Short mmCIF file of C-alpha atoms in Angstrom, two decimals:
data_model
loop_
_atom_site.label_atom_id
_atom_site.label_comp_id
_atom_site.label_asym_id
_atom_site.label_seq_id
_atom_site.Cartn_x
_atom_site.Cartn_y
_atom_site.Cartn_z
CA UNK A 358 11.41 30.79 20.77
CA UNK A 359 13.19 28.23 23.28
CA UNK A 360 10.34 25.64 23.20
CA UNK A 361 10.36 25.62 19.44
CA UNK A 362 13.83 24.73 19.45
CA UNK A 363 12.97 21.61 21.47
CA UNK A 364 9.98 20.55 19.39
CA UNK A 365 9.86 17.82 16.63
CA UNK A 366 6.43 18.48 14.42
CA UNK A 367 5.29 15.19 12.64
CA UNK A 368 3.10 15.90 9.30
CA UNK A 369 0.35 13.45 8.74
CA UNK A 370 -1.42 10.98 11.24
CA UNK A 371 -1.53 7.74 8.96
CA UNK A 372 0.49 4.70 9.93
CA UNK A 373 4.03 6.36 9.42
CA UNK A 374 3.10 9.31 11.31
CA UNK A 375 1.72 7.79 14.13
CA UNK A 376 4.41 4.98 14.44
CA UNK A 377 7.07 7.97 14.02
CA UNK A 378 5.42 9.55 17.07
CA UNK A 379 5.15 6.14 19.02
CA UNK A 380 9.01 5.78 18.53
CA UNK A 381 9.73 9.49 19.39
CA UNK A 382 7.88 9.27 22.67
CA UNK A 383 9.48 5.77 23.58
CA UNK A 384 12.95 7.27 23.11
CA UNK A 385 12.12 10.39 24.90
CA UNK A 386 10.81 8.65 27.87
CA UNK A 387 13.49 6.03 27.87
CA UNK A 388 16.59 8.33 27.53
CA UNK A 389 15.03 11.03 29.52
CA UNK A 390 15.68 13.57 26.60
CA UNK A 391 14.41 17.13 26.80
CA UNK A 392 12.20 17.14 23.60
CA UNK A 393 8.42 17.35 22.76
CA UNK A 394 6.66 16.59 19.53
CA UNK A 395 3.44 17.48 17.96
CA UNK A 396 1.50 15.53 15.29
CA UNK A 397 -0.55 17.63 12.93
CA UNK A 398 -3.22 16.06 10.56
CA UNK A 399 -5.41 18.07 8.11
CA UNK A 400 -8.20 15.68 8.31
CA UNK A 401 -10.65 15.34 11.06
CA UNK A 402 -9.81 11.47 11.19
CA UNK A 403 -6.48 9.84 12.05
CA UNK A 404 -5.20 6.58 10.37
CA UNK A 405 -4.54 7.54 7.05
CA UNK A 406 -6.21 4.90 4.57
CA UNK A 407 -7.07 2.72 7.66
CA UNK A 408 -10.72 2.69 8.55
CA UNK A 409 -12.52 -0.07 10.23
CA UNK A 410 -16.35 -0.06 10.46
CA UNK A 411 -18.69 -1.94 12.83
CA UNK A 412 -21.07 -4.47 11.36
CA UNK A 413 -23.78 -6.87 12.83
CA UNK A 414 -20.98 -9.55 12.50
CA UNK A 415 -18.10 -7.69 13.69
CA UNK A 416 -15.43 -5.00 12.78
CA UNK A 417 -14.56 -4.89 8.87
CA UNK A 418 -11.61 -2.89 7.45
CA UNK A 419 -12.80 -1.22 4.37
CA UNK A 420 -9.46 0.58 3.54
CA UNK A 421 -6.15 -1.05 4.14
CA UNK A 422 -6.75 -4.21 5.54
CA UNK A 423 -3.86 -6.85 5.88
CA UNK A 424 -0.44 -7.43 5.86
CA UNK A 425 1.16 -9.97 3.70
CA UNK A 426 3.55 -12.08 5.33
CA UNK A 427 5.61 -12.86 2.24
CA UNK A 428 6.80 -9.30 1.79
CA UNK A 429 7.84 -7.98 5.37
CA UNK A 430 7.01 -9.70 8.42
CA UNK A 431 6.01 -6.82 10.87
CA UNK A 432 4.54 -9.41 13.59
CA UNK A 433 7.43 -8.42 16.12
CA UNK A 434 6.45 -4.99 16.07
CA UNK A 435 2.69 -6.03 16.67
CA UNK A 436 4.14 -8.30 19.42
CA UNK A 437 5.97 -5.09 21.10
CA UNK A 438 2.59 -3.32 21.04
CA UNK A 439 0.87 -6.21 22.90
CA UNK A 440 -1.33 -7.20 19.90
CA UNK A 441 0.27 -10.76 19.43
CA UNK A 442 -3.10 -12.45 20.42
CA UNK A 443 -5.16 -10.02 17.78
CA UNK A 444 -3.39 -11.58 14.88
CA UNK A 445 -5.64 -13.81 12.50
CA UNK A 446 -4.54 -15.51 9.16
CA UNK A 447 -6.40 -15.70 6.04
CA UNK A 448 -8.38 -18.54 4.97
CA UNK A 449 -10.08 -19.61 1.70
CA UNK A 450 -7.16 -20.29 -0.59
CA UNK A 451 -6.47 -17.53 -3.07
CA UNK A 452 -8.13 -15.23 -5.53
CA UNK A 453 -9.47 -16.47 -9.02
CA UNK A 454 -9.23 -13.94 -11.82
CA UNK A 455 -12.49 -13.07 -13.43
CA UNK A 456 -12.16 -13.08 -17.39
CA UNK A 457 -14.18 -13.70 -20.27
CA UNK A 458 -17.23 -13.79 -18.17
CA UNK A 459 -16.11 -16.57 -15.89
CA UNK A 460 -13.93 -17.33 -12.90
CA UNK A 461 -10.57 -18.67 -13.72
CA UNK A 462 -8.78 -21.02 -10.85
CA UNK A 463 -5.56 -22.04 -10.97
CA UNK A 464 -4.55 -24.77 -8.26
CA UNK A 465 -1.02 -24.58 -9.34
CA UNK A 466 1.64 -22.92 -6.89
CA UNK A 467 1.71 -19.22 -7.62
CA UNK A 468 3.10 -15.97 -6.23
CA UNK A 469 0.31 -13.22 -6.75
CA UNK A 470 -1.27 -15.11 -9.46
CA UNK A 471 1.86 -15.73 -11.37
CA UNK A 472 2.86 -19.42 -11.86
CA UNK A 473 6.07 -20.21 -9.91
CA UNK A 474 6.78 -23.22 -12.07
CA UNK A 475 7.55 -22.62 -15.59
CA UNK A 476 5.67 -25.47 -16.98
CA UNK A 477 2.21 -24.11 -15.32
CA UNK A 478 2.80 -20.99 -17.16
CA UNK A 479 2.20 -22.85 -20.42
CA UNK A 480 -1.01 -24.12 -19.08
CA UNK A 481 -2.93 -20.81 -18.38
CA UNK A 482 -6.24 -20.90 -20.50
CA UNK A 483 -5.88 -17.04 -20.82
CA UNK A 484 -2.69 -17.27 -22.99
CA UNK A 485 -2.95 -17.87 -26.66
CA UNK A 486 -0.73 -19.99 -28.71
CA UNK A 487 1.33 -17.08 -29.74
CA UNK A 488 1.79 -15.98 -25.86
CA UNK A 489 3.01 -19.31 -24.89
CA UNK A 490 5.57 -19.32 -27.81
CA UNK A 491 6.72 -15.85 -26.52
CA UNK A 492 6.91 -17.43 -22.89
CA UNK A 493 9.02 -20.33 -24.31
CA UNK A 494 11.42 -18.05 -26.26
CA UNK A 495 11.69 -15.55 -23.47
CA UNK A 496 12.24 -18.30 -20.97
CA UNK A 497 15.09 -19.91 -23.08
CA UNK A 498 16.87 -16.77 -24.52
CA UNK A 499 16.06 -13.48 -22.09
CA UNK A 500 18.54 -14.45 -19.42
CA UNK A 501 19.81 -10.93 -18.73
CA UNK A 502 19.29 -9.70 -15.24
CA UNK A 503 16.93 -6.74 -15.38
CA UNK A 504 15.51 -6.36 -12.03
CA UNK A 505 17.72 -4.03 -10.59
CA UNK A 506 17.76 -1.78 -13.40
CA UNK A 507 16.10 1.33 -12.44
CA UNK A 508 15.14 2.49 -15.61
CA UNK A 509 13.18 -1.11 -16.16
CA UNK A 510 9.32 -1.01 -14.92
CA UNK A 511 8.13 -4.12 -13.39
CA UNK A 512 5.84 -4.50 -16.56
CA UNK A 513 8.66 -4.58 -18.82
CA UNK A 514 10.54 -6.80 -16.44
CA UNK A 515 7.76 -9.32 -16.48
CA UNK A 516 7.25 -8.96 -20.40
CA UNK A 517 10.74 -9.76 -20.84
CA UNK A 518 11.03 -12.76 -18.79
CA UNK A 519 7.63 -14.09 -19.73
CA UNK A 520 5.42 -12.07 -22.24
CA UNK A 521 3.13 -9.08 -22.22
CA UNK A 522 -0.05 -10.96 -21.58
CA UNK A 523 1.35 -12.67 -18.51
CA UNK A 524 2.25 -8.90 -17.27
CA UNK A 525 -1.22 -7.45 -18.19
CA UNK A 526 -3.55 -10.44 -17.74
CA UNK A 527 -2.14 -12.43 -14.74
CA UNK A 528 0.39 -10.27 -12.80
CA UNK A 529 -1.22 -6.72 -13.12
CA UNK A 530 -4.49 -7.34 -11.64
CA UNK A 531 -2.93 -9.27 -8.72
CA UNK A 532 -0.90 -6.52 -7.48
CA UNK A 533 -3.36 -3.61 -6.60
CA UNK A 534 -2.11 -0.15 -7.16
CA UNK A 535 -3.10 1.09 -3.81
CA UNK A 536 -1.18 -1.35 -2.10
CA UNK A 537 2.01 -1.79 -4.60
CA UNK A 538 2.14 1.28 -6.62
CA UNK A 539 2.22 0.83 -10.31
CA UNK A 540 4.03 -1.86 -12.13
CA UNK A 541 3.53 0.07 -15.15
CA UNK A 542 5.85 2.71 -13.46
CA UNK A 543 7.93 1.37 -10.76
CA UNK A 544 10.95 -0.63 -11.02
CA UNK A 545 10.75 -4.23 -9.64
CA UNK A 546 13.50 -3.99 -7.04
CA UNK A 547 11.32 -0.95 -5.74
CA UNK A 548 7.97 -2.61 -6.59
CA UNK A 549 8.33 -6.18 -5.14
CA UNK A 550 11.76 -7.71 -4.51
CA UNK A 551 10.18 -11.07 -4.50
CA UNK A 552 9.68 -10.89 -8.28
CA UNK A 553 13.37 -10.91 -8.66
CA UNK A 554 14.04 -13.48 -6.19
CA UNK A 555 11.71 -15.67 -8.28
CA UNK A 556 11.85 -14.56 -11.92
CA UNK A 557 15.09 -12.85 -12.64
CA UNK A 558 16.86 -15.36 -14.33
CA UNK A 559 15.88 -18.95 -15.68
CA UNK A 560 17.29 -20.50 -12.65
CA UNK A 561 15.97 -18.15 -9.85
CA UNK A 562 13.20 -20.48 -8.76
CA UNK A 563 15.44 -23.47 -8.90
CA UNK A 564 18.20 -22.05 -6.65
CA UNK A 565 15.47 -21.62 -3.96
CA UNK A 566 14.86 -24.76 -1.59
CA UNK A 567 11.37 -26.19 -1.49
CA UNK A 568 10.51 -24.50 2.11
CA UNK A 569 11.52 -21.25 0.54
CA UNK A 570 9.50 -21.70 -2.24
CA UNK A 571 6.69 -22.39 -0.15
CA UNK A 572 7.03 -19.06 1.48
CA UNK A 573 6.12 -17.35 -1.76
CA UNK A 574 2.99 -19.17 -2.57
CA UNK A 575 -0.26 -17.85 -2.65
CA UNK A 576 -2.96 -19.50 -0.35
CA UNK A 577 -4.06 -19.82 3.27
CA UNK A 578 -2.24 -17.82 5.93
CA UNK A 579 -0.17 -15.48 3.50
CA UNK A 580 -2.10 -12.70 4.74
CA UNK A 581 -2.83 -11.56 8.17
CA UNK A 582 -4.74 -8.58 10.03
CA UNK A 583 -6.32 -7.95 13.57
CA UNK A 584 -9.48 -9.68 14.77
CA UNK A 585 -10.84 -6.21 16.13
CA UNK A 586 -9.77 -4.40 12.78
CA UNK A 587 -6.63 -2.42 12.18
CA UNK A 588 -8.39 0.43 13.89
CA UNK A 589 -7.03 -1.30 16.84
CA UNK A 590 -3.67 -0.70 15.78
CA UNK A 591 -4.11 2.99 15.47
CA UNK A 592 -5.92 2.89 18.71
CA UNK A 593 -2.95 1.26 20.33
CA UNK A 594 -0.42 3.62 19.07
CA UNK A 595 -2.62 6.47 20.12
CA UNK A 596 -2.79 5.04 23.88
CA UNK A 597 1.16 5.00 23.70
CA UNK A 598 1.58 8.32 22.90
CA UNK A 599 0.85 11.54 24.87
CA UNK A 600 -2.14 13.66 23.79
CA UNK A 601 -0.09 15.75 21.23
CA UNK A 602 -2.34 14.94 18.00
CA UNK A 603 -4.03 17.95 16.53
CA UNK A 604 -6.71 17.28 13.94
CA UNK A 605 -7.90 19.81 11.18
CA UNK A 606 -4.46 21.51 11.18
CA UNK A 607 -3.19 21.81 7.60
CA UNK A 608 0.32 22.91 7.11
CA UNK A 609 -0.11 25.32 4.38
CA UNK A 610 3.33 26.76 4.47
CA UNK A 611 6.71 26.18 5.68
CA UNK A 612 9.74 28.71 6.29
CA UNK A 613 13.16 28.33 7.38
CA UNK A 614 13.93 30.95 10.12
CA UNK A 615 17.36 31.98 12.12
CA UNK A 616 18.83 29.55 14.66
CA UNK A 617 17.70 26.46 12.14
CA UNK A 618 13.86 26.71 13.30
CA UNK A 619 10.82 26.19 11.08
CA UNK A 620 7.86 28.33 11.07
CA UNK A 621 4.86 26.39 9.73
CA UNK A 622 1.67 28.18 8.91
CA UNK A 623 -1.48 26.30 9.71
CA UNK A 624 -4.65 26.63 7.83
CA UNK A 625 -3.44 29.86 6.69
CA UNK A 626 -4.17 31.60 10.01
CA UNK A 627 -2.18 29.95 12.89
CA UNK A 628 1.81 29.30 13.28
CA UNK A 629 3.91 26.81 14.87
CA UNK A 630 7.69 26.57 15.33
CA UNK A 631 9.75 23.57 15.49
CA UNK A 632 13.36 22.50 15.32
CA UNK A 633 12.66 19.47 13.23
CA UNK A 634 10.10 18.75 10.81
CA UNK A 635 9.23 15.04 9.74
CA UNK A 636 7.01 14.72 6.73
CA UNK A 637 4.90 11.53 6.53
CA UNK A 638 2.64 12.87 4.05
CA UNK A 639 2.51 11.02 0.75
CA UNK A 640 4.86 12.22 -1.77
CA UNK A 641 2.34 14.00 -3.71
CA UNK A 642 1.40 16.31 -0.81
CA UNK A 643 4.93 16.73 0.48
CA UNK A 644 6.32 17.73 -2.84
CA UNK A 645 4.61 21.14 -3.18
CA UNK A 646 5.02 22.00 0.54
CA UNK A 647 8.80 21.30 0.69
CA UNK A 648 9.28 22.74 -2.93
CA UNK A 649 8.00 26.01 -1.74
CA UNK A 650 10.46 26.06 1.24
CA UNK A 651 13.09 28.15 -0.14
CA UNK A 652 15.43 27.31 2.94
CA UNK A 653 15.65 23.56 1.56
CA UNK A 654 16.40 24.45 -2.04
CA UNK A 655 15.33 21.40 -3.95
CA UNK A 656 12.62 20.21 -6.24
CA UNK A 657 10.88 17.12 -5.57
CA UNK A 658 9.39 15.46 -8.34
CA UNK A 659 5.61 16.03 -8.48
CA UNK A 660 3.83 12.52 -8.60
CA UNK A 661 0.79 11.47 -10.51
CA UNK A 662 -1.98 10.53 -8.11
CA UNK A 663 -5.27 8.08 -8.60
CA UNK A 664 -8.04 7.54 -6.25
CA UNK A 665 -9.67 4.53 -4.78
CA UNK A 666 -13.09 3.34 -3.60
CA UNK A 667 -14.58 0.59 -1.98
CA UNK A 668 -18.37 -0.67 -1.50
CA UNK A 669 -19.12 -3.08 1.48
CA UNK A 670 -21.98 -5.27 0.62
CA UNK A 671 -24.15 -7.53 2.44
CA UNK A 672 -26.34 -10.26 0.78
CA UNK A 673 -28.65 -12.66 1.95
CA UNK A 674 -27.25 -16.29 1.74
CA UNK A 675 -28.59 -17.74 -1.73
CA UNK A 676 -28.66 -14.37 -3.47
CA UNK A 677 -25.54 -14.93 -5.12
CA UNK A 678 -25.76 -17.79 -7.38
CA UNK A 679 -22.11 -17.85 -8.85
CA UNK A 680 -19.10 -17.96 -6.72
CA UNK A 681 -15.30 -17.94 -7.28
CA UNK A 682 -13.37 -21.08 -5.95
CA UNK A 683 -11.42 -18.93 -3.64
CA UNK A 684 -11.95 -16.00 -0.97
CA UNK A 685 -12.36 -13.59 -4.18
CA UNK A 686 -11.49 -12.58 -7.47
CA UNK A 687 -9.40 -9.94 -9.51
CA UNK A 688 -10.45 -8.46 -12.89
CA UNK A 689 -7.70 -7.81 -15.48
CA UNK A 690 -7.00 -4.18 -16.84
CA UNK A 691 -8.67 -2.99 -19.70
CA UNK A 692 -11.65 -5.17 -19.03
CA UNK A 693 -15.28 -3.45 -19.32
CA UNK A 694 -15.62 -3.93 -15.64
CA UNK A 695 -14.55 -1.00 -13.20
CA UNK A 696 -14.25 -3.13 -10.28
CA UNK A 697 -10.33 -4.04 -9.58
CA UNK A 698 -11.24 -6.62 -7.02
CA UNK A 699 -13.51 -8.14 -4.68
CA UNK A 700 -13.16 -10.28 -1.42
CA UNK A 701 -15.81 -12.39 0.22
CA UNK A 702 -14.76 -11.62 3.61
CA UNK A 703 -16.56 -14.26 5.31
CA UNK A 704 -14.60 -16.69 3.23
CA UNK A 705 -11.20 -14.83 3.92
CA UNK A 706 -11.22 -14.17 7.96
CA UNK A 707 -11.95 -16.61 10.61
CA UNK A 708 -13.87 -14.09 12.75
CA UNK A 709 -16.33 -13.36 9.85
CA UNK A 710 -16.71 -17.00 8.60
CA UNK A 711 -19.94 -17.80 10.55
CA UNK A 712 -21.73 -14.58 9.40
CA UNK A 713 -25.26 -15.91 8.18
CA UNK A 714 -24.80 -13.71 5.13
CA UNK A 715 -22.51 -12.99 2.21
CA UNK A 716 -19.94 -10.05 2.86
CA UNK A 717 -18.45 -8.38 -0.14
CA UNK A 718 -15.88 -5.75 -0.25
CA UNK A 719 -15.51 -4.49 -3.77
CA UNK A 720 -12.69 -2.25 -4.68
CA UNK A 721 -12.48 0.22 -7.58
CA UNK A 722 -9.87 2.38 -8.92
CA UNK A 723 -6.75 2.19 -11.35
CA UNK A 724 -4.47 4.87 -12.46
CA UNK A 725 -5.79 6.60 -15.37
CA UNK A 726 -9.24 4.57 -14.83
CA UNK A 727 -10.33 6.18 -11.65
CA UNK A 728 -12.95 8.92 -12.53
CA UNK A 729 -15.58 6.88 -11.44
CA UNK A 730 -14.46 6.93 -7.58
CA UNK A 731 -15.13 10.73 -7.84
CA UNK A 732 -18.77 10.42 -8.88
CA UNK A 733 -21.69 10.75 -6.08
CA UNK A 734 -22.37 7.66 -3.93
CA UNK A 735 -25.47 6.99 -5.87
CA UNK A 736 -24.00 7.08 -9.36
CA UNK A 737 -20.86 5.17 -8.22
CA UNK A 738 -23.06 2.51 -6.36
CA UNK A 739 -25.44 1.94 -9.37
CA UNK A 740 -22.58 1.58 -11.99
CA UNK A 741 -20.87 -1.15 -9.70
CA UNK A 742 -24.00 -2.72 -8.58
CA UNK A 743 -24.98 -3.62 -12.30
CA UNK A 744 -21.22 -5.13 -12.33
CA UNK A 745 -21.76 -7.12 -9.21
CA UNK A 746 -25.05 -8.33 -10.49
CA UNK A 747 -23.65 -9.82 -13.95
CA UNK A 748 -20.36 -11.21 -12.09
CA UNK A 749 -22.36 -13.15 -9.36
CA UNK A 750 -25.50 -13.55 -11.17
CA UNK A 751 -27.53 -12.13 -8.16
CA UNK A 752 -31.18 -12.92 -7.66
CA UNK A 753 -32.91 -10.18 -5.60
CA UNK A 754 -31.42 -7.01 -3.98
CA UNK A 755 -28.53 -6.39 -1.37
CA UNK A 756 -29.10 -6.06 2.22
CA UNK A 757 -27.00 -3.15 2.54
CA UNK A 758 -24.19 -1.14 0.64
CA UNK A 759 -22.09 1.60 1.62
CA UNK A 760 -19.44 3.53 -0.42
CA UNK A 761 -16.04 4.47 0.84
CA UNK A 762 -13.56 6.58 -0.89
CA UNK A 763 -9.98 7.83 -0.98
CA UNK A 764 -9.73 10.63 -3.25
CA UNK A 765 -6.26 11.40 -5.08
CA UNK A 766 -4.40 9.44 -2.19
CA UNK A 767 -2.30 7.24 -4.09
CA UNK A 768 0.89 8.71 -5.72
CA UNK A 769 2.73 7.43 -8.72
CA UNK A 770 6.03 8.54 -10.14
CA UNK A 771 7.21 7.61 -13.42
CA UNK A 772 10.71 5.63 -13.82
CA UNK A 773 12.69 8.75 -14.52
CA UNK A 774 11.07 10.69 -11.80
CA UNK A 775 11.94 7.52 -9.41
CA UNK A 776 15.57 8.08 -10.11
CA UNK A 777 15.56 11.72 -9.95
CA UNK A 778 13.78 11.33 -6.32
CA UNK A 779 16.50 8.64 -5.53
CA UNK A 780 19.24 11.43 -6.51
CA UNK A 781 17.40 13.75 -4.13
CA UNK A 782 17.41 11.41 -1.23
CA UNK A 783 21.00 10.35 -1.35
CA UNK A 784 23.08 12.87 -3.01
CA UNK A 785 21.13 15.78 -1.42
CA UNK A 786 20.02 13.72 1.89
CA UNK A 787 22.72 15.23 3.92
CA UNK A 788 21.72 18.76 2.85
CA UNK A 789 18.08 18.23 3.72
CA UNK A 790 18.38 16.36 6.78
CA UNK A 791 20.92 18.91 8.06
CA UNK A 792 18.51 21.52 7.83
CA UNK A 793 16.19 19.30 10.21
CA UNK A 794 13.71 17.89 7.43
CA UNK A 795 13.03 14.21 7.30
CA UNK A 796 10.93 12.85 4.48
CA UNK A 797 9.13 9.52 4.09
CA UNK A 798 5.66 7.96 3.73
CA UNK A 799 3.54 6.71 0.91
CA UNK A 800 5.30 6.49 -2.25
CA UNK A 801 8.87 7.74 -1.19
CA UNK A 802 10.29 4.35 -0.44
CA UNK A 803 7.56 2.10 -1.01
CA UNK A 804 3.78 1.41 -0.46
CA UNK A 805 1.68 -0.55 2.01
CA UNK A 806 1.54 -1.21 5.76
CA UNK A 807 4.97 -2.71 6.40
CA UNK A 808 6.41 0.09 4.54
CA UNK A 809 4.56 2.67 6.59
CA UNK A 810 5.73 1.14 9.83
CA UNK A 811 9.33 1.00 8.68
CA UNK A 812 9.23 4.33 7.41
CA UNK A 813 7.93 5.80 10.56
CA UNK A 814 10.67 4.05 12.56
CA UNK A 815 13.33 5.34 10.15
CA UNK A 816 11.98 8.82 10.25
CA UNK A 817 11.91 8.96 14.29
CA UNK A 818 15.33 7.49 14.34
CA UNK A 819 16.78 9.98 12.06
CA UNK A 820 15.09 13.04 13.39
CA UNK A 821 16.30 11.91 17.08
CA UNK A 822 19.67 11.80 16.11
CA UNK A 823 19.38 15.40 14.50
CA UNK A 824 18.15 16.59 17.53
CA UNK A 825 20.55 15.22 19.80
CA UNK A 826 23.44 16.46 17.44
CA UNK A 827 21.91 19.94 17.62
CA UNK A 828 21.43 19.75 21.41
CA UNK A 829 25.49 19.15 21.66
CA UNK A 830 26.25 22.15 19.57
#
């Protein structure tokens, strides 16, 4: 029992879990703390949605693939890990939209496809005369600040500031749900603070200096990744922590015991004790586990989940007879296509630009429109291949195509559920933490790679403070 009193259990080996382990180990070694930790992963593979595959032209990320420098700059953390020389920045301009069977390109300043200047919105060819009139009226009269209203979704916020077509046709496809969550459910302050900075009221953009506006713009250098793929980040974190990662270990039950120690059941037939539990599982995975722990006495909202899949294609040069102007394109929702986004990787990343063939990463899966991701590889590939052939007007067959998927991996909460979760994590936070449980990860406080890193740091910091306080009792 004594060893359990000194143990921290981390649930999940995605980026949040690995960063939490790294931060714990760093503090334990630096301060000589008498604690130990173990990282439990139900799958056989660590890294969560990070998956780098080796190709004949180099490593390619088929899951999580890049950081957006405009949202949160985590380069200092990469430098701390010794990875600053591994960073490479995107090239190839920005994404087009594929709409009405053609690529729509905008050379005007934009943020995730949304024109930054009001006058440029009026020239968007996909907007009808009625849409443009709505934009003009809303721009002139809708000046109430809605950005911080937790009951207003991001879609509603953009409809209020512009019009419904801007929200659905322009903004929605440029904010992939696997990275940002659902703009139809999340309030803007949670979804993307930059939208508030730019568009909350008529004067938002004009209150920013030219250099500040340039920071928000789509284009070269707005994204960055690692030359060796994001698996390098996973491998580096693993090298910096002890051999404490246990794969194939699903926590099926969690119980509170005497002396404030938790008993976890693993795979229904093993047990493990820990003083503190850090859950970096997504909110959809954490909820049933923590809700069944009577010692906590709270009910976390059960999130909706959606799936995503990607297909990595290689085509001979010349096989694609129609190209977007930028490095790829997005497709608005409710189109006839299942594809949500396609990137020509040899146009986007310097390390791949000299490839002698076209490398396409095709992304599929939206909330409520993701059943295709659960088809067999053959059926999935056949459907998407027809769409790729139509969009690119392909001559001949692909050189290779490989399907990758993440089933029920992306959690979504409705606005009222998000408010309920906020209440739990503020009003009840002390009660939860006083029992030694710390929750974070995908869907709790945000989405995406920077959020995962920050969540890992926060969880490690709070868990260590709790362990130190318990040691002093």
